[in-house]
Short mmCIF file of C-alpha atoms and ligand atoms in Angstrom, two decimals:
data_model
loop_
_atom_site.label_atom_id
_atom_site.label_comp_id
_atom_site.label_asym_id
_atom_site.label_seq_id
_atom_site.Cartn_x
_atom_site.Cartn_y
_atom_site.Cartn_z
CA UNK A 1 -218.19 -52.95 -112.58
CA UNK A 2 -220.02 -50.71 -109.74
CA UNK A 3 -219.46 -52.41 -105.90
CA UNK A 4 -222.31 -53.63 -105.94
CA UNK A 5 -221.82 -56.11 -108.54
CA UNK A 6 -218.78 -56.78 -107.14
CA UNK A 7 -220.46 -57.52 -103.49
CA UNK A 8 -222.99 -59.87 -104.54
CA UNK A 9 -220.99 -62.04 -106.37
CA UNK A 10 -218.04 -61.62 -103.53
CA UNK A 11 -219.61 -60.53 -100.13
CA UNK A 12 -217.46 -59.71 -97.37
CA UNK A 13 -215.53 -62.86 -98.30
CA UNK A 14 -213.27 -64.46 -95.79
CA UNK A 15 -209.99 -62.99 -97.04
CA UNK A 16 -207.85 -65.71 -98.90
CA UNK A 17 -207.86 -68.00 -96.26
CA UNK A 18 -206.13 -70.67 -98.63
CA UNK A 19 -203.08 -71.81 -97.40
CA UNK A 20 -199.99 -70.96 -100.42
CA UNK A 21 -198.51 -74.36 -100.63
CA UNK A 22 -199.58 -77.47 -98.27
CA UNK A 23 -197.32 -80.22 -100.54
CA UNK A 24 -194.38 -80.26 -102.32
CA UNK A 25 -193.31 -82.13 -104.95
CA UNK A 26 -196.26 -84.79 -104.52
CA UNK A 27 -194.94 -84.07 -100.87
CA UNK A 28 -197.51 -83.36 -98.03
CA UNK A 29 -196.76 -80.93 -95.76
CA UNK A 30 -196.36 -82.05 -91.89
CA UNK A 31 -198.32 -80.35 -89.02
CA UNK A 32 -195.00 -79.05 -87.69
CA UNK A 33 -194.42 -76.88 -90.85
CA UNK A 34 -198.33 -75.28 -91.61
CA UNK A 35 -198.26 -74.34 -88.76
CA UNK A 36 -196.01 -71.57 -89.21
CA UNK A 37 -198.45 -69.92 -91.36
CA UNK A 38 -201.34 -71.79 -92.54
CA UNK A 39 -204.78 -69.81 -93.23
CA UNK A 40 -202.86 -66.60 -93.23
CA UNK A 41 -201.79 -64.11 -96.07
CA UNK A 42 -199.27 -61.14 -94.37
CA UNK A 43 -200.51 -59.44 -97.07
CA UNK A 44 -203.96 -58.93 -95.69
CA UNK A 45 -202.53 -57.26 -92.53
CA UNK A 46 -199.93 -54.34 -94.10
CA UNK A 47 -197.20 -57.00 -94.38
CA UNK A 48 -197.12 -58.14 -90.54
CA UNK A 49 -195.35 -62.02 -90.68
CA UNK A 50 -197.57 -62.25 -87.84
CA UNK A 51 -201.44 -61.97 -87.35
CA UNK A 52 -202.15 -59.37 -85.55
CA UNK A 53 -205.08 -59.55 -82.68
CA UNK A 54 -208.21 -58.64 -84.40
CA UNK A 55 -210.06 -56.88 -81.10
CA UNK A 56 -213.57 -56.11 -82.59
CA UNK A 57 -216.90 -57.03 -81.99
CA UNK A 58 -218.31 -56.96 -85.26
CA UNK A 59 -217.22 -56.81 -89.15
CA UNK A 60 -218.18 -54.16 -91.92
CA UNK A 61 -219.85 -55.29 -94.88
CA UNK A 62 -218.80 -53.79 -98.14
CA UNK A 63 -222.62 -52.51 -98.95
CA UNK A 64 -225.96 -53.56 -98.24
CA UNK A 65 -226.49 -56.02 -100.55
CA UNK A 66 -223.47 -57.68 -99.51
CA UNK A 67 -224.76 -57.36 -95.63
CA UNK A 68 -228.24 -59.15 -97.12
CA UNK A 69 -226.62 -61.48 -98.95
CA UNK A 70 -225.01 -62.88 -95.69
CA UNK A 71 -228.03 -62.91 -93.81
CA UNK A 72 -230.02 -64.93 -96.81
CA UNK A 73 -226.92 -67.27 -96.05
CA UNK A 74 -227.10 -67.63 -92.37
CA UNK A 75 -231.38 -67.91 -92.43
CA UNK A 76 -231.15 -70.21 -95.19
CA UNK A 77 -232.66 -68.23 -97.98
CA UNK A 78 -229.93 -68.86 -100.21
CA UNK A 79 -228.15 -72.08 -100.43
CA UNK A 80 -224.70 -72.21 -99.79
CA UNK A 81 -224.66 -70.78 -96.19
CA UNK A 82 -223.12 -67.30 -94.80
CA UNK A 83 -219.48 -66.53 -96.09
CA UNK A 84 -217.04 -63.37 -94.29
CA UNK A 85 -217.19 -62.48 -91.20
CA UNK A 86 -220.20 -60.62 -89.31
CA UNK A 87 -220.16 -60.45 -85.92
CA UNK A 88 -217.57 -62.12 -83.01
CA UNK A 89 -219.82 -64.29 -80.87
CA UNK A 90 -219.51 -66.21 -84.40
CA UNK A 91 -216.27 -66.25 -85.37
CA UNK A 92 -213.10 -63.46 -86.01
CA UNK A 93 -209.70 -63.48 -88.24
CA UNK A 94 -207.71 -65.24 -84.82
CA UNK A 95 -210.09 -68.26 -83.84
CA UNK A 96 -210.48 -68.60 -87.68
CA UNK A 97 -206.56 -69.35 -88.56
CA UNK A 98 -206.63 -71.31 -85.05
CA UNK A 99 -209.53 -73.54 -86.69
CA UNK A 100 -207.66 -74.15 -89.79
CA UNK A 101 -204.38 -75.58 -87.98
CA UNK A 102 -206.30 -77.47 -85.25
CA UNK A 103 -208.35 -79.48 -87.80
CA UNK A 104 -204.45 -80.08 -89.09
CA UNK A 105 -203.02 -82.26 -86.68
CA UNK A 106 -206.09 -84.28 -86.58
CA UNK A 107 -206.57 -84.73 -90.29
CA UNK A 108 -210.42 -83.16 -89.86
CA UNK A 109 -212.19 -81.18 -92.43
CA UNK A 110 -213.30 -78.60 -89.85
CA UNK A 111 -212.24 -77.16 -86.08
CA UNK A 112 -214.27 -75.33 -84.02
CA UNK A 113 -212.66 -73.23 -80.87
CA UNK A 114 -214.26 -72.50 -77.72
CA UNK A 115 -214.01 -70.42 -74.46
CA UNK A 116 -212.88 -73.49 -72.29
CA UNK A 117 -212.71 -77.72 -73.22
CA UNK A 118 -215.84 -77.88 -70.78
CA UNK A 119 -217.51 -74.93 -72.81
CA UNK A 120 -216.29 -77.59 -76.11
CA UNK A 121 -218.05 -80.43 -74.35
CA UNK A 122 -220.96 -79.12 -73.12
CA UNK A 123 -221.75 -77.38 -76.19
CA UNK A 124 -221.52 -79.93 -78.47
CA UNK A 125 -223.70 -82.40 -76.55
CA UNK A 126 -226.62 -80.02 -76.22
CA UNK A 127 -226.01 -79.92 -79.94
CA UNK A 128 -226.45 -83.64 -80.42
CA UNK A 129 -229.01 -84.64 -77.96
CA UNK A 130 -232.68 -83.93 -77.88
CA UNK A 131 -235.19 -84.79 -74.65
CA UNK A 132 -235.20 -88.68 -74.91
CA UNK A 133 -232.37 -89.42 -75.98
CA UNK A 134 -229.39 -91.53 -74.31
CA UNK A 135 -225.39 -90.78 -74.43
CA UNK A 136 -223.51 -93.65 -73.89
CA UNK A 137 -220.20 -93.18 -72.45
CA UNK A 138 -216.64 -94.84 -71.07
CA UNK A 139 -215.93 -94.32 -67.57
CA UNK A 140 -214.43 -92.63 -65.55
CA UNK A 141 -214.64 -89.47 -67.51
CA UNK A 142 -213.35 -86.09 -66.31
CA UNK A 143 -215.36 -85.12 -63.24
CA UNK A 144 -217.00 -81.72 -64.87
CA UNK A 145 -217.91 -84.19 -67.92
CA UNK A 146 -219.37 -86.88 -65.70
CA UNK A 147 -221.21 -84.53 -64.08
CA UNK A 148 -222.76 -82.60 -66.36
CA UNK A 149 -223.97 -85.66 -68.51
CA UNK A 150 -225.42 -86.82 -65.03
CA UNK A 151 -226.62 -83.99 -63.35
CA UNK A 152 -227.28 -81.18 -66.12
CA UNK A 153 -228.05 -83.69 -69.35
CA UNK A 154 -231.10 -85.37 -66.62
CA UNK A 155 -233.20 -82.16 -66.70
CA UNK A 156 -233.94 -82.14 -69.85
CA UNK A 157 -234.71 -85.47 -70.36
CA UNK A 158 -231.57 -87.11 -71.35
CA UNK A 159 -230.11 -90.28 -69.50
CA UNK A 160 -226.71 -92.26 -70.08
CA UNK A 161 -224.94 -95.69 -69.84
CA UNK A 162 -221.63 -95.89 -69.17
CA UNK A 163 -218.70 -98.89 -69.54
CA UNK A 164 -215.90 -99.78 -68.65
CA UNK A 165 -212.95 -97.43 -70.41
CA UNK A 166 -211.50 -101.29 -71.46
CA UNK A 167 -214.55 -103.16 -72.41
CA UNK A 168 -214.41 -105.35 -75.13
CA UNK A 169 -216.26 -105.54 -78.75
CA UNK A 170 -218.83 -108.30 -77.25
CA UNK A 171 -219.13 -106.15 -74.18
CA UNK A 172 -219.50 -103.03 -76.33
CA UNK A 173 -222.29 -104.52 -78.84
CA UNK A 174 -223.88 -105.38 -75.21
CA UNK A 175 -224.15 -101.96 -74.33
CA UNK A 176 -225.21 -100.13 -77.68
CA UNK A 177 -227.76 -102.79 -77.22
CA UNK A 178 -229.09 -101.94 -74.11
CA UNK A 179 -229.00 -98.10 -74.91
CA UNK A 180 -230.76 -98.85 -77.98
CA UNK A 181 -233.67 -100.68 -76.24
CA UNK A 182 -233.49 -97.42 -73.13
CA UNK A 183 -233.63 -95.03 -76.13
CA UNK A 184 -236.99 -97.05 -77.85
CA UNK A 185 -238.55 -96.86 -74.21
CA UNK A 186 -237.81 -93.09 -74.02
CA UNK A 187 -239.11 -92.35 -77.31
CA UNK A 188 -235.56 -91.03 -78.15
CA UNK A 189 -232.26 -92.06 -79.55
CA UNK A 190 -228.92 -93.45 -79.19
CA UNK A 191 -227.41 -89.54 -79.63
CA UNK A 192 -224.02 -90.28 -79.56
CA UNK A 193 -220.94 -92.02 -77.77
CA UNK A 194 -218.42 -90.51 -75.88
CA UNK A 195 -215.17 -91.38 -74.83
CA UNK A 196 -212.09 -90.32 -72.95
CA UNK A 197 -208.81 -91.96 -73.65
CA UNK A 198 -207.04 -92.73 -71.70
CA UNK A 199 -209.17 -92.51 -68.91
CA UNK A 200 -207.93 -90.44 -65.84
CA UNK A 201 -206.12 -91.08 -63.45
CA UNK A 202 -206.83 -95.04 -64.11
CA UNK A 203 -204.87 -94.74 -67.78
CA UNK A 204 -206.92 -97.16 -68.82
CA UNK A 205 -207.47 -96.77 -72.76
CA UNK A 206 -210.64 -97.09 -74.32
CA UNK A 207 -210.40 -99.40 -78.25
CA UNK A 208 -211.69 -96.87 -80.56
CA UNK A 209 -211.63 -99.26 -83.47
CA UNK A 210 -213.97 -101.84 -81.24
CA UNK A 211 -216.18 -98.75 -80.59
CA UNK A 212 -216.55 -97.97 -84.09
CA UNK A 213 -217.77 -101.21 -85.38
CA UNK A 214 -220.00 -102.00 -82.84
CA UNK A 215 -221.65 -98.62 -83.55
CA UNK A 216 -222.05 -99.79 -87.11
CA UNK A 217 -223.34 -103.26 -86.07
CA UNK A 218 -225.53 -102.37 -83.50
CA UNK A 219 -226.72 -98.38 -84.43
CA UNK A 220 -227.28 -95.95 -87.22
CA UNK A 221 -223.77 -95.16 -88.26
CA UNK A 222 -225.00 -91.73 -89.71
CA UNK A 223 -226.75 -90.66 -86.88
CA UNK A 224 -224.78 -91.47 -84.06
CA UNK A 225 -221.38 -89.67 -83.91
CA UNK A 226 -218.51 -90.91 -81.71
CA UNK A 227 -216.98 -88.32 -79.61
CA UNK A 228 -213.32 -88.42 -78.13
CA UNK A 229 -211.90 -86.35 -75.35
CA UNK A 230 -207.97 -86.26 -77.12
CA UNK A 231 -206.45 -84.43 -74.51
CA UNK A 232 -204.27 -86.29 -72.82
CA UNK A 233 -202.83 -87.87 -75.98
CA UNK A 234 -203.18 -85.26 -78.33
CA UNK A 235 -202.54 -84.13 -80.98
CA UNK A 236 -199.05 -85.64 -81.37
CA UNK A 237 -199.24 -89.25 -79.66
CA UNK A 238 -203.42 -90.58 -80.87
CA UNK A 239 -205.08 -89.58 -84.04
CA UNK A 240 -208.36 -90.69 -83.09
CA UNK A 241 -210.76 -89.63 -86.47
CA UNK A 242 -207.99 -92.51 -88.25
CA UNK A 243 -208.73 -95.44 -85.80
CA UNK A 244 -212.99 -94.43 -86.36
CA UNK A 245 -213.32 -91.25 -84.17
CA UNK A 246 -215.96 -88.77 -85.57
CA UNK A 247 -215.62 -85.97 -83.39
CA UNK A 248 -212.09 -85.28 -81.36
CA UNK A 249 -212.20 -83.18 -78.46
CA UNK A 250 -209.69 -80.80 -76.28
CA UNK A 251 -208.99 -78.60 -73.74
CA UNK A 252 -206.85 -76.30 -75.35
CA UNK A 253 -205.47 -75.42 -71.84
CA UNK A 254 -203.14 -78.68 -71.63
CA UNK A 255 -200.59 -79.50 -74.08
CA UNK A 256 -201.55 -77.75 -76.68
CA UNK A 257 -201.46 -74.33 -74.79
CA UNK A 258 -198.94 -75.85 -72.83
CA UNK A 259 -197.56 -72.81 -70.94
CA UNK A 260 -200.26 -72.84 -68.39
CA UNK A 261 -201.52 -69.55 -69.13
CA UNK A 262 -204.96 -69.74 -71.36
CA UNK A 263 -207.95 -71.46 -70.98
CA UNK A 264 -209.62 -72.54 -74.01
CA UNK A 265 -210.90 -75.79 -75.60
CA UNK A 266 -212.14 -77.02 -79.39
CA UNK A 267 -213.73 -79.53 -81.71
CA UNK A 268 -212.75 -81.21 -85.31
CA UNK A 269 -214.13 -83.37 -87.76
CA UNK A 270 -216.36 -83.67 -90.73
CA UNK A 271 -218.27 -80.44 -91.54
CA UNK A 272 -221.36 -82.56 -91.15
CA UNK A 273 -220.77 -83.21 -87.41
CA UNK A 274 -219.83 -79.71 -86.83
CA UNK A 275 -222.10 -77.37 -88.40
CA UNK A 276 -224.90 -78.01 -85.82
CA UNK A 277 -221.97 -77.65 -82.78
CA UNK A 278 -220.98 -74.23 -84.53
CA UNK A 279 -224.88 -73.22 -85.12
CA UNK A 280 -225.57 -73.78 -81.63
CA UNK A 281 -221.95 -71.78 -80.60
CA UNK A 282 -223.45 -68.61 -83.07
CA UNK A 283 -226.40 -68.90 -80.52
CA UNK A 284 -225.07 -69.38 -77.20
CA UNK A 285 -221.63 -67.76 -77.92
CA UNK A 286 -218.31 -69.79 -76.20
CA UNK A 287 -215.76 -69.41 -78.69
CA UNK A 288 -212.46 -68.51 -77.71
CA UNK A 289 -211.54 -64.73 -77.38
CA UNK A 290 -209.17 -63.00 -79.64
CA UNK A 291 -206.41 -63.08 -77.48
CA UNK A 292 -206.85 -66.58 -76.51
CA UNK A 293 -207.06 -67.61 -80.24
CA UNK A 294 -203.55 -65.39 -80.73
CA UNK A 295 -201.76 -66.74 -77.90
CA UNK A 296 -202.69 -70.65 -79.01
CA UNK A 297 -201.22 -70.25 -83.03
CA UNK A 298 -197.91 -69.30 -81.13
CA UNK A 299 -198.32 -72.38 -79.07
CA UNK A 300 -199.17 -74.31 -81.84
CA UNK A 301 -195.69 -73.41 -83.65
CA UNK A 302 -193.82 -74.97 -80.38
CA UNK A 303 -197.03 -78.15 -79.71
CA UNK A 304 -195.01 -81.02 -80.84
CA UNK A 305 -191.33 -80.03 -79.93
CA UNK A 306 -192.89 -79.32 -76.60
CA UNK A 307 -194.74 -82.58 -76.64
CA UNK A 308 -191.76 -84.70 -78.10
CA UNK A 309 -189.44 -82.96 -74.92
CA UNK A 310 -191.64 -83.98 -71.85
CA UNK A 311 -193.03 -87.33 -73.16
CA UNK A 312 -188.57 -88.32 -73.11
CA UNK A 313 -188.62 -86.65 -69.67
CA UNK A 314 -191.20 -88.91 -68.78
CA UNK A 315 -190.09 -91.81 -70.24
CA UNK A 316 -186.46 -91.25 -68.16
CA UNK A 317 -187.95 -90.14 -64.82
CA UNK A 318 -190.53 -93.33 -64.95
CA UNK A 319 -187.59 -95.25 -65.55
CA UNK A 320 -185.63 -93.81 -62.69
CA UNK A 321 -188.85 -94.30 -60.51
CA UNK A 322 -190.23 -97.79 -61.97
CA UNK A 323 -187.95 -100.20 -59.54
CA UNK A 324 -187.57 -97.36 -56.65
CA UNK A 325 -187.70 -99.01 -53.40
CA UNK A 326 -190.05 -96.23 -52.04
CA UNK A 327 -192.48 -96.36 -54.75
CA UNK A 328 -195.29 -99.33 -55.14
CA UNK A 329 -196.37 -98.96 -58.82
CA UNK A 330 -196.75 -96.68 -61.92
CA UNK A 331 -199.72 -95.72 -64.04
CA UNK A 332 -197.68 -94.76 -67.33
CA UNK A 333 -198.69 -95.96 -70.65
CA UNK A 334 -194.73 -96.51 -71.62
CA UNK A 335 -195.32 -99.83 -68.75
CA UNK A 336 -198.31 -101.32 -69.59
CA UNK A 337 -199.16 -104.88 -67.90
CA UNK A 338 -202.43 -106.02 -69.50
CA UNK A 339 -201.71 -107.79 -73.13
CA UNK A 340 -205.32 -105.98 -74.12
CA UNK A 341 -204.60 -102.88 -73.40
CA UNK A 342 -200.72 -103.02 -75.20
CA UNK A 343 -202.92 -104.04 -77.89
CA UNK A 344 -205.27 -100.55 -77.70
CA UNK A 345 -202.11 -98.82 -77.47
CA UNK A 346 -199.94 -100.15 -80.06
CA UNK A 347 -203.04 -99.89 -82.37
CA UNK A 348 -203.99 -96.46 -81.31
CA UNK A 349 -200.76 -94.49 -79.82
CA UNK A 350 -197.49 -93.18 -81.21
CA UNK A 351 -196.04 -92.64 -77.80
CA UNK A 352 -196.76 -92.86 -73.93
CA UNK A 353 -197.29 -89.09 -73.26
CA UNK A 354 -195.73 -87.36 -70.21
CA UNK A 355 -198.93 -87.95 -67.41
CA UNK A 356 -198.77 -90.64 -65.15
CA UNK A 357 -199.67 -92.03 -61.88
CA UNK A 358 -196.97 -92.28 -59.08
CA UNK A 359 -197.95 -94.95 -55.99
CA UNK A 360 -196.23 -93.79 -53.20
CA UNK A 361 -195.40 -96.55 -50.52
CA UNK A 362 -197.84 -96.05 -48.00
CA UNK A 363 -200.83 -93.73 -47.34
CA UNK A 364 -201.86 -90.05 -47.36
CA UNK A 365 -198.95 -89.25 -45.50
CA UNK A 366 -196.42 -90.64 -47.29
CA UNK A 367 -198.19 -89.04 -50.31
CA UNK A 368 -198.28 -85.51 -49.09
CA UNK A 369 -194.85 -86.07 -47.33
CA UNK A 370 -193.24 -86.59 -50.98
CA UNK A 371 -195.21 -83.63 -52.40
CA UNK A 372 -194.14 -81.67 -49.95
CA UNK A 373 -190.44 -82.04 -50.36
CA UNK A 374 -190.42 -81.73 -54.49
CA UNK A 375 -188.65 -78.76 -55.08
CA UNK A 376 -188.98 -78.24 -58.98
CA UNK A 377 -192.18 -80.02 -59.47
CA UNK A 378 -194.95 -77.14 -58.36
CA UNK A 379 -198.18 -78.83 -56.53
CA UNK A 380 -200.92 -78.08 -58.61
CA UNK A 381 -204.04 -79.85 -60.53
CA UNK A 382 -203.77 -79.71 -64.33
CA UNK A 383 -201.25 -81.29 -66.99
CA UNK A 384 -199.85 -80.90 -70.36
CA UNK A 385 -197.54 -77.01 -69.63
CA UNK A 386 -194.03 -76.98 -69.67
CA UNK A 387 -192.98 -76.90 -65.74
CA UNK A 388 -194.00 -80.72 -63.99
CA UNK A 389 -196.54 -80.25 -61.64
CA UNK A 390 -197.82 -83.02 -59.06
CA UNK A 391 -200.87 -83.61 -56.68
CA UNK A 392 -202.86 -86.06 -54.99
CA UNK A 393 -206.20 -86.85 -56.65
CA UNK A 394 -207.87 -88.49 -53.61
CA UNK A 395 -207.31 -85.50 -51.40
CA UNK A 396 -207.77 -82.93 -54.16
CA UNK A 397 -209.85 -83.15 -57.69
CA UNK A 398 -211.66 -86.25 -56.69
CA UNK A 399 -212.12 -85.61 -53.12
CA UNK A 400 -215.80 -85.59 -53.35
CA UNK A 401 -216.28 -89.15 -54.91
CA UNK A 402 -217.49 -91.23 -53.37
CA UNK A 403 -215.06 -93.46 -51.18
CA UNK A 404 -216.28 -96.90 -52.84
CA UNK A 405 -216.10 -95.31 -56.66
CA UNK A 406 -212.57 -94.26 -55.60
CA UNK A 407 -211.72 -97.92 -54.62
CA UNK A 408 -213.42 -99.14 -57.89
CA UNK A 409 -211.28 -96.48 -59.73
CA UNK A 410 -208.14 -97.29 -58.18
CA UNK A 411 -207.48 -94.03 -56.34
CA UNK A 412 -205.72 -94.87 -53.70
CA UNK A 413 -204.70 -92.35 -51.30
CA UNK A 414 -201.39 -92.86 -51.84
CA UNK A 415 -201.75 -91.84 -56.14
CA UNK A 416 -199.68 -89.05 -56.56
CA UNK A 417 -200.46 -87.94 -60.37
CA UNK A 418 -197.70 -86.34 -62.41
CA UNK A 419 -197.19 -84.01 -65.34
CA UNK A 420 -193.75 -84.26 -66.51
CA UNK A 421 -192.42 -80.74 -68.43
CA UNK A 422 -189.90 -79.87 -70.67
CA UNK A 423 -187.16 -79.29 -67.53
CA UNK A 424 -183.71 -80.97 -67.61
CA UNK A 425 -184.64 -84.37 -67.23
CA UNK A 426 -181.78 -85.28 -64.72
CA UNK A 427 -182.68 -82.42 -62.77
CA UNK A 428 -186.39 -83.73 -62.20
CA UNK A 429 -184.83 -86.78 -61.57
CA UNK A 430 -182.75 -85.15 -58.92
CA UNK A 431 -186.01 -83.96 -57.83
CA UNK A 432 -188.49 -86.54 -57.50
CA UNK A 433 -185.05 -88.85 -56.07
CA UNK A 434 -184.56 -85.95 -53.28
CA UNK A 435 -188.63 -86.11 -52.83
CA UNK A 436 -188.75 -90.10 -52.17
CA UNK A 437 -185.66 -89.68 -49.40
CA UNK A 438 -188.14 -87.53 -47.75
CA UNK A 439 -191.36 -89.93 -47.68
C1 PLP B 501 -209.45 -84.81 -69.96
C2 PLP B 501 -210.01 -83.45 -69.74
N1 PLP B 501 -211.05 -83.03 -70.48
C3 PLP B 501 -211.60 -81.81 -70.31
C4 PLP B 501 -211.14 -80.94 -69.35
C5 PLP B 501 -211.79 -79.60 -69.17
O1 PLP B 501 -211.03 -78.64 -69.79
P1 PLP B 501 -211.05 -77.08 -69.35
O2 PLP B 501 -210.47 -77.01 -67.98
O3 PLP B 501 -210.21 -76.44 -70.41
O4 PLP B 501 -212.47 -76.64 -69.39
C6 PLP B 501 -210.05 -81.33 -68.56
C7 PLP B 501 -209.52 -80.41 -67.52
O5 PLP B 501 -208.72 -80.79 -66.69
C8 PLP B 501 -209.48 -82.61 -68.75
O6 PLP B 501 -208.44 -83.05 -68.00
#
């Protein structure tokens, strides 16, 4: 049969992308195990166990009618949409396999990677809102989130209500109702929720299940996704898409790059919510480089022994720390004091993940005095890698709020916030007991 036969029934197909076996026996395969080498074929790359770094900007086609097939794919001319690969602001062999094993751990149909979790964020919201309409989202959300919904979202027309990351189903349906009515007045719609759970650095956790079925009683449940920022949590201790998540959200650059050494960020769920997030991407580019894609499968082999490791090291040094005579409280989901929220959490978490809030007795000096003295712990904003790291929101990443939303929020200037790693767990407590002697 001449190529060209060949390429219109086949064109430029993405190369066997199938993974060999996901079950066994009737058995399903866990996350731990694809992800050794899910959605990729050694035998496509010269026998290499590993993939190798595809570094190109675009792909060949096989011949020209495979190349026009594509684009009657892409333009909609032919039903079905584009297949292969075509050029690497859209996608490439790396962020592809990345895709596959991301939607993995959250049971989603599809993944999309991106640049940075802001670049994830922001890019997906554009994608769901038009002028008009209103986000409605739990608060506090991560201060680049916040602001761009308040600040960025505004100019083109889009407002937002907020609540409480806590609020209740009667509160909830209050809300949806009120954005509903702000929508009708704006000649928009409800575009979507978001949430962040837990919130930081209050820890407060946001019912998902609450969220969904007020969405359904009060909004179009088809046209109004509900977005999660799974970061803290995820993707070993919440599954948000099985408690009535639509859309889960990362940065990449936390625990599941967890060696402090990327930035990157993605989305998963059904196709349906993420083919307009990955139209918009092909347009305004964002998706993680090669490299970035490469260096997060090899992260991905290590994500949940390296999650399992520091959420027990946090679990013994909160212990150590939870009756310390030098420290005044903790903000760790492992000692939870409200009966509501154990209820989120036993509903909606497998374990208490490994970032926390420390209350130092006293003030800013005390704070700074302890953060000083820490010796393994390195003082630096971020979470999720595998060395602890410590700093002092109210001084640092949320120095600019304002000094009543910071009393609202709880951050006191004596929150120290802590990301436990994957260190000897005695030794951190030898750390953070050396640390206190010094407040
Ligand atoms: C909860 C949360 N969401 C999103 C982001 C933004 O991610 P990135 O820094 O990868 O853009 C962060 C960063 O700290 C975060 O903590």
């Amino acid at each position: 049969m001449p190529d060209s036969t060949d390429a219109v029934t086949t064109p430029t197909p993405r190369r066997n992308p199938k993974p060999k076996v996901t079950t066994i026996a009737g058995r399903e395969l866990k996350p731990s195990t694809l992800m050794m080498g899910h959605g990729f074929d050694p035998a496509l790359s010269e026998g290499s166990l590993k993939a190798p770094i595809f570094l190109t900007s675009t792909f060949a086609f096989e011949n020209s009618a495979a190349g026009k097939r594509h684009f009657e794919g892409i333009t909609g001319k032919r039903p079905g949409g584009a297949e292969g690969l075509v050029y690497s602001r859209f996608n490439g062999p790396n962020q592809e396999i990345l895709e596959d094993r991301l939607a993995i751990w959250d049971g989603a149909e599809d993944a999309l990677s991106f640049s940075s979790g802001m670049t994830a964020i922001t890019v997906m919201m554009l994608a769901y809102c038009n002028h008009g309409d209103v986000i409605v989202h739990s608060g506090p959300l991560y201060a680049a989130t916040e602001g761009f919904v308040a600040k960025v979202l505004s100019k083109f027309g889009i407002t937002y209500i907020d609540f409480a990351a806590g609020a209740t189903r009667a509160e909830l349906d209050g809300v949806l109702a009120k954005a509903k009515e702000q929508a009708n007045a704006q000649g928009g719609k409800v575009a979507m929720v978001y949430l962040e759970s837990p919130a930081n650095p209050t820890n407060a956790l946001v019912d998902v299940q609450a969220v969904r079925d007020a969405r359904d009683a009060v909004l179009d449940a088809d046209g109004t996704p509900i977005a999660i920022d799974n970061t803290f949590l995820g993707p070993l201790w919440s599954r948000p898409l099985d408690h009535g998540a639509d859309v889960v959200v990362y940065s990449l650059t936390k625990y599941v790059g967890g060696h402090s050494d990327l930035v990157a960020g993605s989305i998963a769920g059904a196709k349906r919510w993420i083919n307009p997030v990955r139209a918009l991407r092909n347009t305004m580019g964002g998706i993680a480089d090669p490299n970035t894609a490469w260096m997060l499968l090899r992260s991905l082999e290590t994500v949940e022994l390296r999650m399992q490791r520091a959420g027990e090291n946090a679990a013994k040094v909160c212990a150590f720390l939870k009756d310390h005579p030098k420290v005044d409280g903790l903000g760790y989901l492992g000692f939870i004091d409200d009966p509501r929220q154990q209820d989120i959490y036993n509903r909606h978490c497998s374990g208490a993940g490994s970032t926390f809030s420390l209350f130092v007795k006293g003030g800013e000096a005390e704070a700074f005095r302890f953060l000083d003295a820490m010796k393994i712990a390195k003082l630096a904003v971020s979470l999720g890698g595998t060395e602890t790291l410590a700093s002092c929101p109210a001084a640092m990443t949320h120095l600019s709020v304002p000094d009543d939303r910071k009393a609202q929020l709880g951050i006191t200037p004596n929150l120290v916030r802590i990301s436990i790693g994957i260190e000897d767990p005695d030794d951190l407590i030898a750390d953070f007991d050396q640390a206190l002697a010094a407040v």
